[in-house]
Coordinates of C-alpha atoms and ligand atoms in Angstrom, one line a residue:
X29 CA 15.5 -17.1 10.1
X30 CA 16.9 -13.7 9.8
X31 CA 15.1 -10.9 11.9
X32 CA 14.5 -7.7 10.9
X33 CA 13.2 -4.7 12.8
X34 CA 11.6 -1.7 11.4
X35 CA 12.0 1.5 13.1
X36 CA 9.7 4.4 12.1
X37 CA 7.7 7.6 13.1
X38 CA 4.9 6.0 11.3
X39 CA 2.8 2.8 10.2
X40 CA -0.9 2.4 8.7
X41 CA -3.5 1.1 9.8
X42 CA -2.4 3.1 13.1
X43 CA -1.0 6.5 12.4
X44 CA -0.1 8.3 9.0
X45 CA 0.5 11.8 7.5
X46 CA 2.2 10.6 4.3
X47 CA 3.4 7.7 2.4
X48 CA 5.8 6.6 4.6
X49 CA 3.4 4.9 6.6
X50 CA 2.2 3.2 3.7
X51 CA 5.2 2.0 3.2
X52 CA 6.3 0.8 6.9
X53 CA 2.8 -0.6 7.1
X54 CA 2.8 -2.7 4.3
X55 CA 6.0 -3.4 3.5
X56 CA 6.3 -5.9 6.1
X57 CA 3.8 -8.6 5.4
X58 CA 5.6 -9.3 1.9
X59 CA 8.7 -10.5 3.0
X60 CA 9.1 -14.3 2.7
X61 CA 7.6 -15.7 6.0
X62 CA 9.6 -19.0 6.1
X63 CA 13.3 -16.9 5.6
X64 CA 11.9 -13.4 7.5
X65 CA 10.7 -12.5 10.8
X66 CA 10.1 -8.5 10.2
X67 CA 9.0 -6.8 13.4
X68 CA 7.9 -3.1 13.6
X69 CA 8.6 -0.8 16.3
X70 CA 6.9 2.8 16.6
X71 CA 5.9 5.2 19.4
X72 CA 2.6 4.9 20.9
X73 CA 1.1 8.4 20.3
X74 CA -2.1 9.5 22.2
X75 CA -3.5 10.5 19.1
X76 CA -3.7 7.5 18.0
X77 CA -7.4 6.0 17.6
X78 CA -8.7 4.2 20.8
X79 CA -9.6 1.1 18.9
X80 CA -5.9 0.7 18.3
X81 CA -4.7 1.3 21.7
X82 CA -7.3 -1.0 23.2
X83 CA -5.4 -3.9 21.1
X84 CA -2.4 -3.5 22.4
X85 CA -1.6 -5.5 25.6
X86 CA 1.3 -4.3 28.2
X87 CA 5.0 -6.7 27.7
X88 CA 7.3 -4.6 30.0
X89 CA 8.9 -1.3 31.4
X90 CA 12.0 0.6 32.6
X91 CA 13.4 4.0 32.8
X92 CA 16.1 5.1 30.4
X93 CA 18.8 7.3 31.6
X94 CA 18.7 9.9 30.1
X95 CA 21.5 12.6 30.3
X96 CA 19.4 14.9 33.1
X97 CA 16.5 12.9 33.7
X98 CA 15.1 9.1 33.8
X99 CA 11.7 8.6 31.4
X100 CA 10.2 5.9 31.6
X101 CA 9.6 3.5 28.7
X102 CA 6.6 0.8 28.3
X103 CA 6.6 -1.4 25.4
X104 CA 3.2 -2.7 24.3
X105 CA 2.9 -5.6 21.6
X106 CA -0.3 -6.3 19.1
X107 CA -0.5 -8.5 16.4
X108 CA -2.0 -7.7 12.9
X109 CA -1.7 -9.5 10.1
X110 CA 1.1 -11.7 11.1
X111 CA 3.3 -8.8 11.8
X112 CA 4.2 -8.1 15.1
X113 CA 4.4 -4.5 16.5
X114 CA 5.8 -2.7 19.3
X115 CA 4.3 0.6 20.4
X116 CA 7.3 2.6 23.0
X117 CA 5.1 4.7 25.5
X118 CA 5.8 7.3 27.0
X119 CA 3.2 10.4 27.4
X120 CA 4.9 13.2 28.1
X121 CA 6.9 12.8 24.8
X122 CA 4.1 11.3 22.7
X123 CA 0.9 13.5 24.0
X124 CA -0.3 15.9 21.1
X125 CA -2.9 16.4 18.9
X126 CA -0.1 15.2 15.5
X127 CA 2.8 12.8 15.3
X128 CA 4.8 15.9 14.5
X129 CA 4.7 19.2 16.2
X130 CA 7.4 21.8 16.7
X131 CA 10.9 21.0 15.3
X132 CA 12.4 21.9 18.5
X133 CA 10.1 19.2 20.6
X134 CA 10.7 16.8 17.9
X135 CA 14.3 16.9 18.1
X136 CA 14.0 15.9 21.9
X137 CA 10.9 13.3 21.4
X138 CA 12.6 10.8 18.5
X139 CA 16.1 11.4 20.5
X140 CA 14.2 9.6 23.4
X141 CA 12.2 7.2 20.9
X142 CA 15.6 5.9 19.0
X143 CA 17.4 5.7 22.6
X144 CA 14.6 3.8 23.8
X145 CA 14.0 1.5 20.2
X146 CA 17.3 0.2 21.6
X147 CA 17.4 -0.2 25.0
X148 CA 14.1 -2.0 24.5
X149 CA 16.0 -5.0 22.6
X150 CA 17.0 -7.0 25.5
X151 CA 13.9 -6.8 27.1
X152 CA 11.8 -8.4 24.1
X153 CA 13.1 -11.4 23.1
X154 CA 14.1 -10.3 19.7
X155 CA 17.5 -9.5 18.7
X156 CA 17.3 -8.2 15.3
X157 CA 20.0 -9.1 12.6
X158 CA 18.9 -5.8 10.8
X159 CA 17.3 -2.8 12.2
X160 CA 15.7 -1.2 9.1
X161 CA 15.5 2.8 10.3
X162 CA 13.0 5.3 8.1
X163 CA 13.6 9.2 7.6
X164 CA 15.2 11.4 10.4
X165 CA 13.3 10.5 13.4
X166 CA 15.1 7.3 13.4
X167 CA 18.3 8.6 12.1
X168 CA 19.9 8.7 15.6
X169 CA 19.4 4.8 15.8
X170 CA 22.8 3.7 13.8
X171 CA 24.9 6.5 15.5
X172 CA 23.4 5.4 19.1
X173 CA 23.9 2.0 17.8
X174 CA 27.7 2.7 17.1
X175 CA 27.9 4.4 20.9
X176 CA 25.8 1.0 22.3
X177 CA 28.5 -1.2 20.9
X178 CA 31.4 -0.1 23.3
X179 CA 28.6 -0.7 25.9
X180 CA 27.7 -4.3 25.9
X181 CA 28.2 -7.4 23.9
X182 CA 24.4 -7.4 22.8
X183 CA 24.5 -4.9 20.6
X184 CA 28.0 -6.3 18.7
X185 CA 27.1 -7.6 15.0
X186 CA 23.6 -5.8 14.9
X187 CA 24.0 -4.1 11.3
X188 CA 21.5 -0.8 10.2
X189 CA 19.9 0.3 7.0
X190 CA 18.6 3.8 6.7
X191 CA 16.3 4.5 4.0
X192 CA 15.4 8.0 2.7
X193 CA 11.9 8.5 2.3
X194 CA 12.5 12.8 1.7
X195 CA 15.8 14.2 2.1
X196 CA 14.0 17.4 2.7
X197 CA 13.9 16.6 6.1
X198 CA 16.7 16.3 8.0
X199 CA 16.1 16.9 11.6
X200 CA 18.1 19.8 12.3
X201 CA 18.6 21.8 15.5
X202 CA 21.5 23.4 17.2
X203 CA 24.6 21.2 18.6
X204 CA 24.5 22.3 22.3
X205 CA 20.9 21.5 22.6
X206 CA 21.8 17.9 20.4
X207 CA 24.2 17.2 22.7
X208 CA 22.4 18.1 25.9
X209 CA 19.4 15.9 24.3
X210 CA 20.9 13.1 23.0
X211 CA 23.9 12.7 26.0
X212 CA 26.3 11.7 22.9
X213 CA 29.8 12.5 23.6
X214 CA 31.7 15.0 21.6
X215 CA 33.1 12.9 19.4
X216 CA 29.9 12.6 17.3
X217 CA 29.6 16.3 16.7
X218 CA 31.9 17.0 14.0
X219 CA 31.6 17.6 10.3
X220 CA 32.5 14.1 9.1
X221 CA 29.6 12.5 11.7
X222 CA 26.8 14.5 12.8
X223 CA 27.0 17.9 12.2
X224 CA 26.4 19.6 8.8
X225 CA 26.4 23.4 8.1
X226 CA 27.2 24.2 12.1
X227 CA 24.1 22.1 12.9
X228 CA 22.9 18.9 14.0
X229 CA 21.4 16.9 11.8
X230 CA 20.0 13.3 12.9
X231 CA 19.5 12.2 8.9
X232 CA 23.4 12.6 8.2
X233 CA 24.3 11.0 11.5
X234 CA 22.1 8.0 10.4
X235 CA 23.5 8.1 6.6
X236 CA 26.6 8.7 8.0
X237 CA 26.7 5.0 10.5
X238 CA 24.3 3.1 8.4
X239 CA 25.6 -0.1 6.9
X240 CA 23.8 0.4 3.7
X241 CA 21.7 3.4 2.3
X242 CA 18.8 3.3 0.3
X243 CA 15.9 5.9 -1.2
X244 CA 12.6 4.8 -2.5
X245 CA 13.5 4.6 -6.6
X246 CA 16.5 4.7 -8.6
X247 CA 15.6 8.1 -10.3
X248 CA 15.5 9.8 -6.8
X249 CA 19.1 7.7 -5.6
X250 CA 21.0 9.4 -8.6
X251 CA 18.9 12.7 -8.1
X252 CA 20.2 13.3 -4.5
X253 CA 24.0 13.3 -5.6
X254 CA 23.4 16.5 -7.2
X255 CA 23.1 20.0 -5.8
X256 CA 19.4 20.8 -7.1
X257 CA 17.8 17.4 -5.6
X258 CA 20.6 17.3 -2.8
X259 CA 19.3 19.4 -0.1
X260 CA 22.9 20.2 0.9
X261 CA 24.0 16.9 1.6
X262 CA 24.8 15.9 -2.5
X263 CA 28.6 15.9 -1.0
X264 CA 27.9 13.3 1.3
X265 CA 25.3 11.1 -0.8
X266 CA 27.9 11.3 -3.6
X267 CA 30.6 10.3 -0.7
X268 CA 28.7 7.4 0.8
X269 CA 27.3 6.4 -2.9
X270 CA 28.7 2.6 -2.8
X271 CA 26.3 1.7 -0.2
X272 CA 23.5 4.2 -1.5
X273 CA 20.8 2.4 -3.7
X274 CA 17.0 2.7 -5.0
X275 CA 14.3 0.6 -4.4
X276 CA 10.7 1.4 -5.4
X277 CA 8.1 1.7 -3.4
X278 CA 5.1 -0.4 -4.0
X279 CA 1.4 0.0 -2.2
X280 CA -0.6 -2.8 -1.1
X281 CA -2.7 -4.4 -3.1
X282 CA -5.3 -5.6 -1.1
X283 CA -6.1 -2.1 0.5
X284 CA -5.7 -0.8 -2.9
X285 CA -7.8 -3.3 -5.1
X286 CA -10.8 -1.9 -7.5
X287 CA -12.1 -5.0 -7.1
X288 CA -12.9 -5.6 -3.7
X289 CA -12.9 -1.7 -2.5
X290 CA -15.6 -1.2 0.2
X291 CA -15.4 2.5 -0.1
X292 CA -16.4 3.0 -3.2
X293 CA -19.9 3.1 -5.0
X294 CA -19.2 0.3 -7.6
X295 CA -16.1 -2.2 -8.1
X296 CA -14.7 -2.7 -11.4
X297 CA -11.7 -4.6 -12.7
X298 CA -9.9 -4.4 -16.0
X299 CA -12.1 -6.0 -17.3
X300 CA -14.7 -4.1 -16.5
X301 CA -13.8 -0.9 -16.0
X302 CA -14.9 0.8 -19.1
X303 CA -18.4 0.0 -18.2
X304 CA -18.5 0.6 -14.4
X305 CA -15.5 3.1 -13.4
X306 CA -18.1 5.9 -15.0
X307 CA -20.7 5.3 -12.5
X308 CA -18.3 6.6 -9.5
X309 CA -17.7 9.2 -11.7
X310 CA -21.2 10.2 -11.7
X311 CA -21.8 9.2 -7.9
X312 CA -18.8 11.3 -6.6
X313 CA -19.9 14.6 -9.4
X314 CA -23.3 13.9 -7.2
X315 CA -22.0 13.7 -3.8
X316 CA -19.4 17.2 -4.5
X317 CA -22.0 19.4 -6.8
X318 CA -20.6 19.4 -9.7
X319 CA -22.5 18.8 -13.2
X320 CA -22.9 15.7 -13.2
X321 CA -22.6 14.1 -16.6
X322 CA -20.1 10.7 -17.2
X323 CA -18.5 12.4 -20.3
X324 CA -16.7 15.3 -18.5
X325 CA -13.3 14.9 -18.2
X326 CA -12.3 14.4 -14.1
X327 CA -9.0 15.1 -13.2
X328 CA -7.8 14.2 -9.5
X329 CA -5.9 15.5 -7.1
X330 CA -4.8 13.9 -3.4
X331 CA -2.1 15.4 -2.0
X332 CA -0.1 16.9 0.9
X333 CA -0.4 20.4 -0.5
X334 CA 3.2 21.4 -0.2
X335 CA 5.5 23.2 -2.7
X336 CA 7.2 19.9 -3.2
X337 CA 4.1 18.7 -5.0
X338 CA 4.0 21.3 -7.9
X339 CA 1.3 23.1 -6.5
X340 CA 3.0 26.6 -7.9
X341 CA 2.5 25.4 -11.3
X342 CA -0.9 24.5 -10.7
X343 CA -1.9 28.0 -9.0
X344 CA -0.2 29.2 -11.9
X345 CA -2.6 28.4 -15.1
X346 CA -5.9 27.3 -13.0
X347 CA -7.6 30.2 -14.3
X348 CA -6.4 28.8 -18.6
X349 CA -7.1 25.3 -17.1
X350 CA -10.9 26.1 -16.0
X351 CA -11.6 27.5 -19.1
X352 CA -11.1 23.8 -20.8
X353 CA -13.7 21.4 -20.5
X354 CA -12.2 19.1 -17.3
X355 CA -13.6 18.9 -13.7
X356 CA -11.1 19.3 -11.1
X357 CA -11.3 17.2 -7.5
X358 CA -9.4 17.9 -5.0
X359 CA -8.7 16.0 -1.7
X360 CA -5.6 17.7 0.2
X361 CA -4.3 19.5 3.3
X362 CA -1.7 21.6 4.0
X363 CA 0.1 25.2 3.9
X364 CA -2.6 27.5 3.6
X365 CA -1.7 29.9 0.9
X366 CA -2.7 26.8 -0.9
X367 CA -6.1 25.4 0.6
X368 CA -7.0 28.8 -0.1
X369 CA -6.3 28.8 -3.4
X370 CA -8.4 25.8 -4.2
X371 CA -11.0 27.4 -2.0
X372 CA -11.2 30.2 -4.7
X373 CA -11.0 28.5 -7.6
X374 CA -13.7 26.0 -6.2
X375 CA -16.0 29.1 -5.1
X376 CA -15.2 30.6 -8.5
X377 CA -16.0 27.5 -11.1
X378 CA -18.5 25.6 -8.7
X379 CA -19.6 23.5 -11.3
X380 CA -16.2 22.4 -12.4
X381 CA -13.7 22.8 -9.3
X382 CA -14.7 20.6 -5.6
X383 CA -11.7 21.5 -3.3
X384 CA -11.8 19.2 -0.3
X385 CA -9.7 20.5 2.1
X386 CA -9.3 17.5 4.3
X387 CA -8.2 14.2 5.5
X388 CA -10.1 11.3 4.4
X389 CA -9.1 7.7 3.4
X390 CA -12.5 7.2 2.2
X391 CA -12.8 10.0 0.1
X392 CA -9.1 9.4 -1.3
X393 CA -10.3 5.7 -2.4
X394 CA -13.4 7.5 -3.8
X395 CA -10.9 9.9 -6.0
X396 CA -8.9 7.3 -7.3
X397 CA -11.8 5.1 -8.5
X398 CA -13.7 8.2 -9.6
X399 CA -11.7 10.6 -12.2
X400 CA -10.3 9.4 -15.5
X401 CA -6.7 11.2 -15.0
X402 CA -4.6 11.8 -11.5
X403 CA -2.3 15.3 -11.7
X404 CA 1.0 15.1 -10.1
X405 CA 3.6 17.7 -11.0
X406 CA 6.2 17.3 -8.3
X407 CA 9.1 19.6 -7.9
X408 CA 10.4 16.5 -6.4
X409 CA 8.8 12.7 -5.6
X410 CA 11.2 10.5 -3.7
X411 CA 8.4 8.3 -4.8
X412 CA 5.1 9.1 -4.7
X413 CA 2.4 6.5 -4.1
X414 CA -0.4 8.4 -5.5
X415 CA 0.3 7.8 -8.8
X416 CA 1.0 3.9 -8.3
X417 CA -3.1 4.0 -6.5
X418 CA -4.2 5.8 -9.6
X419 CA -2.6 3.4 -11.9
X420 CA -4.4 0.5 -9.7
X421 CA -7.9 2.5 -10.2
X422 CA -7.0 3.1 -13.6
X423 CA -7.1 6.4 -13.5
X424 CA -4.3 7.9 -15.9
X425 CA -1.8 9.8 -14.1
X426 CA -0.1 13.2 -15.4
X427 CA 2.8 13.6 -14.1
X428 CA 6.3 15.8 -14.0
X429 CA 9.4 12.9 -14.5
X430 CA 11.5 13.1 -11.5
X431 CA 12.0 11.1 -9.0
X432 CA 9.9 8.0 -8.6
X433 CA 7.2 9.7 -10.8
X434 CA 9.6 9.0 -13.9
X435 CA 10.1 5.4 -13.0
X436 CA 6.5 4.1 -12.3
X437 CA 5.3 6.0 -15.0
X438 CA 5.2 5.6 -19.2
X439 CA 4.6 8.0 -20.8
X440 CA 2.1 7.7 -23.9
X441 CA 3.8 7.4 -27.1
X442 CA 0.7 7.1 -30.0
X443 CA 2.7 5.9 -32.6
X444 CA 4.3 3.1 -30.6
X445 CA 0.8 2.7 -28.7
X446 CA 2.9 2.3 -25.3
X447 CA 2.8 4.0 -22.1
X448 CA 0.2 4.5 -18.8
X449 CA -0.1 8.0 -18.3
X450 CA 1.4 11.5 -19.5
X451 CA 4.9 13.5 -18.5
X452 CA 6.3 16.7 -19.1
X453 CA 9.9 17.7 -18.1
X454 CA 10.9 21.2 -16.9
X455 CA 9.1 22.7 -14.2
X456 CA 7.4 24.9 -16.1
X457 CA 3.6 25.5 -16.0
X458 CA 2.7 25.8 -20.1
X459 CA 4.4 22.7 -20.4
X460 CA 2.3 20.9 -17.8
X461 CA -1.0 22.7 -19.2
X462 CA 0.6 21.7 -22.5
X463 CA 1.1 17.9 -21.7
X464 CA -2.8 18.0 -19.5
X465 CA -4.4 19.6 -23.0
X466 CA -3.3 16.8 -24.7
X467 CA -4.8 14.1 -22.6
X468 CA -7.7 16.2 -23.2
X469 CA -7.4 15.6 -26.6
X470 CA -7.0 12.1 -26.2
X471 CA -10.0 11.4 -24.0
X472 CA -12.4 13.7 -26.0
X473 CA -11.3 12.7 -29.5
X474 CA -9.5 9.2 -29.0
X475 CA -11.4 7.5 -26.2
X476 CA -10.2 3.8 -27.3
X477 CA -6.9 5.0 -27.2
X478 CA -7.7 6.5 -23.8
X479 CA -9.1 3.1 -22.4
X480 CA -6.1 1.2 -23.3
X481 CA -3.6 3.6 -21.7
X482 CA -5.8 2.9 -18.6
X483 CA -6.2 -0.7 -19.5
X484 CA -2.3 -0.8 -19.3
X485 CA -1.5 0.7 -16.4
X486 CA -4.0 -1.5 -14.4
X487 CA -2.1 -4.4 -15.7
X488 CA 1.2 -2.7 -14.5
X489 CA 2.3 -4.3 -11.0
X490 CA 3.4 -2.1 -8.0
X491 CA 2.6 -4.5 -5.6
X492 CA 5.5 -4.9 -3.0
X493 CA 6.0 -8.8 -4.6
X494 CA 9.1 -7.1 -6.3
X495 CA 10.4 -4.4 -4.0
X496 CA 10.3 -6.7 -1.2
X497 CA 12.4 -9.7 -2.9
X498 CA 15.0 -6.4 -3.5
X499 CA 15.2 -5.0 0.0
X500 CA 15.9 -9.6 0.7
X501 CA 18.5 -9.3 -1.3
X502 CA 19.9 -6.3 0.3
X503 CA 19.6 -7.5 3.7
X504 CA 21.2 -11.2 2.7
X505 CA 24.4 -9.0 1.0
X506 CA 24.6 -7.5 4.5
Ligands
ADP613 P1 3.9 11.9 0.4 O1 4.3 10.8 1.3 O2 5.0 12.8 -0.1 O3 2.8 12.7 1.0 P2 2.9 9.8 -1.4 O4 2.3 9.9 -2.7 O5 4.1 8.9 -1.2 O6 3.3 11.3 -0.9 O7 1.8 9.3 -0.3 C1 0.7 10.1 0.0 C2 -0.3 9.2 0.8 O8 -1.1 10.0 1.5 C3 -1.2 8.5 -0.2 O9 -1.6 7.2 0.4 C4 -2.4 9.4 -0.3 O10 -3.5 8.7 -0.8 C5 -2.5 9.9 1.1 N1 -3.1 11.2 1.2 C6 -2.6 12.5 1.0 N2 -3.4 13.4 1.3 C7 -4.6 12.8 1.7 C8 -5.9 13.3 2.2 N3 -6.1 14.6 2.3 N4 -6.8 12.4 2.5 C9 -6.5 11.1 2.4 N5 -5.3 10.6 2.0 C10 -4.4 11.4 1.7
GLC614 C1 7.9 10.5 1.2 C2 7.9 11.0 -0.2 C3 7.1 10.2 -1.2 C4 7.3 8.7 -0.9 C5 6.9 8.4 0.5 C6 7.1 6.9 0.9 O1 6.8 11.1 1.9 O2 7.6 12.4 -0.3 O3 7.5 10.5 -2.5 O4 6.4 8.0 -1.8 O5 7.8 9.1 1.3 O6 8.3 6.4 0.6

């Protein structure tokens, strides 16, 4: 039985503000039961909701030394699903109203949560072969890892993979504070380990000790070797690019299942969807107040609303776009030059525009099932999961190609009669209302046409049955 333990700032059904938790939530129960034991271990925010931390019962506690105080560490266990979970508690680092909070706190709170993730290890009965670390709050695992060994025999042999969810973020503060945080010795502060531009950065130090590298497609793993995609560490990804590799996300397709969906007005499957996708259509148009009529084209949006996701382009030609005959939903939060954009457009075309400009699972599900096309024009997608729930729904995603966005989706080709959804390739936003005028023209004038691109991307599979057999494979090399 090989163990594996998941390390990560985030995990549905218990805390999320992107698709990493997706992943780390799901990912999990797909791995071969009889040849896997995967464990997750994540801190135990106060935000979190009650019902969750009523669950979870009490296994142990000590105080970590760290460099000018001791903090004290409980580890709580639940069950769910067949995957265990650990939950690291401690409130004066994982107290506020978000996961995430200033840079400067968060340096100092996952410094304490990766010390901790290890120290915890011989107090929990589960030595882990592999400790599986997720984005920079966990990069300071591998290079605390390397520090542990010299320590103690317990920690010999245990090997690290660090996977790259969005190199954007790098968790980057100034050495002397670093230092003073983290009680590393010198040695780790130099240009070849840790530090990068004068800086700390936990992601390098954790690409930088990890026994094997990955990134969440193969589009994104070659992306990051170059200086546009590379986030000022190309050098290194191209340096470390033997043990970098890409493998795609997938979503779970139980939460994710037209179906069985209890959030939605009425379940359809492939077979049925071209008779009963419509009539969420017309319940959402309803429920938002816009016309509501089951012919009008509705195009999707759900979405951190971030410059990473395109939403220049958008801003861009919303005026040319509302002109067209399309209803635009949607569901997002984030920087507000943004919401406020939406807000306008929404105030200025209230039949046609419904900007939602909050969190809601329920109301995501209620997207996907609801429009006929998803719009995703990301500058960058490591991944993107959005897309793969759209296909699911079948709702036909428009998408830029890069990243994971290129890999998951095909782009229509009429004369061959292939693809799921619609791609356009610069960042550019004519080309994009180019590429979304001709799905117009598809789903006015060609609607058969229309139903089979959806028709194929519903059969497509982004379950995690695949991914998950990949990431075996890549543990069993190790
Ligand atoms: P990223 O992780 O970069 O934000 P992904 O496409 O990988 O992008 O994952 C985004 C996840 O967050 C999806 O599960 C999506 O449905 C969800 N999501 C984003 N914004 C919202 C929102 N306002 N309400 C509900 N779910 C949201
Ligand atoms: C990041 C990326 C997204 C990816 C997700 C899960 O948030 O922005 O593309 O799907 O992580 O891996």
């Amino acid at each position: 039985m090989r163990k594996i333990l998941f390390a990560a700032s985030e995990c549905v059904p218990f805390i999320k503000t992107g698709g990493l938790a997706d992943v780390v939530g799901s990912l999990p129960k797909y791995f071969n039961k009889k040849e896997y034991d995967v464990r997750v271990m994540l801190p135990k925010y106060m935000c979190m909701k009650q019902e969750w931390k009523d669950k979870m019962e009490y296994k142990t506690h000590f105080y970590l030394d760290l460099s000018w105080r001791k903090q004290y560490v409980g580890i709580m266990e639940m069950n769910l699903d067949g995957v265990t979970f650990y939950f690291i508690d401690n409130e004066y680092y994982f107290a506020g109203p978000t996961p995430y909070g200033n840079i400067y706190e968060d340096v100092e709170k996952f410094a304490f949560f990766s010390r901790a993730v290890l120290s915890a290890l011989p107090l929990i009965d589960f030595r882990p072969d592999i400790i599986h670390c997720h984005d920079w709050q966990t990069g300071l695992i591998p290079v605390y890892l390397d520090n542990f060994r010299f320590g103690g025999e317990f920690y010999q042999g245990i090997k690290t993979v660090m996977t790259i969810h969005n190199l954007k973020f790098q968790g980057v503060w100034d050495k002397k504070t670093i230092q003073d945080i983290t009680g590393l010795p010198d040695y780790y502060f130099t240009a070849d380990k840790l530090e990068a531009y004068e800086d700390a950065n936990y992601l390098k130090g954790g690409i930088v000790y990890a026994d094997k590298v990955t990134t969440v497609s193969c589009s994104y793993a070659e992306e990051i070797k170059t200086e546009f995609y590379g986030e000022r560490l190309n050098g290194l990804m191209n340096a470390r690019a033997n043990c970098l590799s890409g493998i795609v996300n997938g979503i779970d397709y139980e939460v994710y299942n037209p179906k069985t969906d209890k959030m939605i007005q009425k379940r359809y499957s492939v077979d049925t969807f071209r008779r009963d996708k419509k009539k969420n259509k017309l319940a959402l148009q309803e429920e938002l107040g816009l016309e509501v009529n089951d012919k009008k084209m509705m195009i999707g949006i759900v979405s951190r609303l971030t410059d990473q996701k395109g939403f220049d382009l958008i801003a861009y030609i919303m005026d040319e776009l509302c002109q067209d005959d399309i209803q635009l939903v949607v569901l997002g939060t984030g920087e507000e030059r943004y919401e406020n954009m939406f807000r306008h457009f929404a105030w200025k075309y209230d039949k046609k525009v419904s900007a939602n400009i909050y969190y809601s699972e329920e109301m995501s599900h209620k997207v996907y099932a609801s429009c006929d096309a998803f719009l995703m024009p990301s500058l960058f997608e490591p991944c993107g999961l959005s897309q793969l729930m759209s296909l699911r729904y079948g709702t036909v995603p428009i998408v830029r190609e890069t990243g994971g966005l290129r890999d998951t989706v095909e782009p229509y080709n009429e004369f061959e009669k292939t693809g799921t959804g619609f791609s356009f390739s610069n960042y550019n936003a004519h080309e994009m209302l180019g590429i979304i005028r001709y799905a117009e023209k598809i789903y006015y004038e060609r609607k058969r046409e229309w139903n089979k691109i959806a028709e194929r991307g519903m059969r497509k599979d982004f379950s995690w049955k695949n991914s998950a057999k990949q990431y075996e494979k890549l543990y069993e090399e190790m």
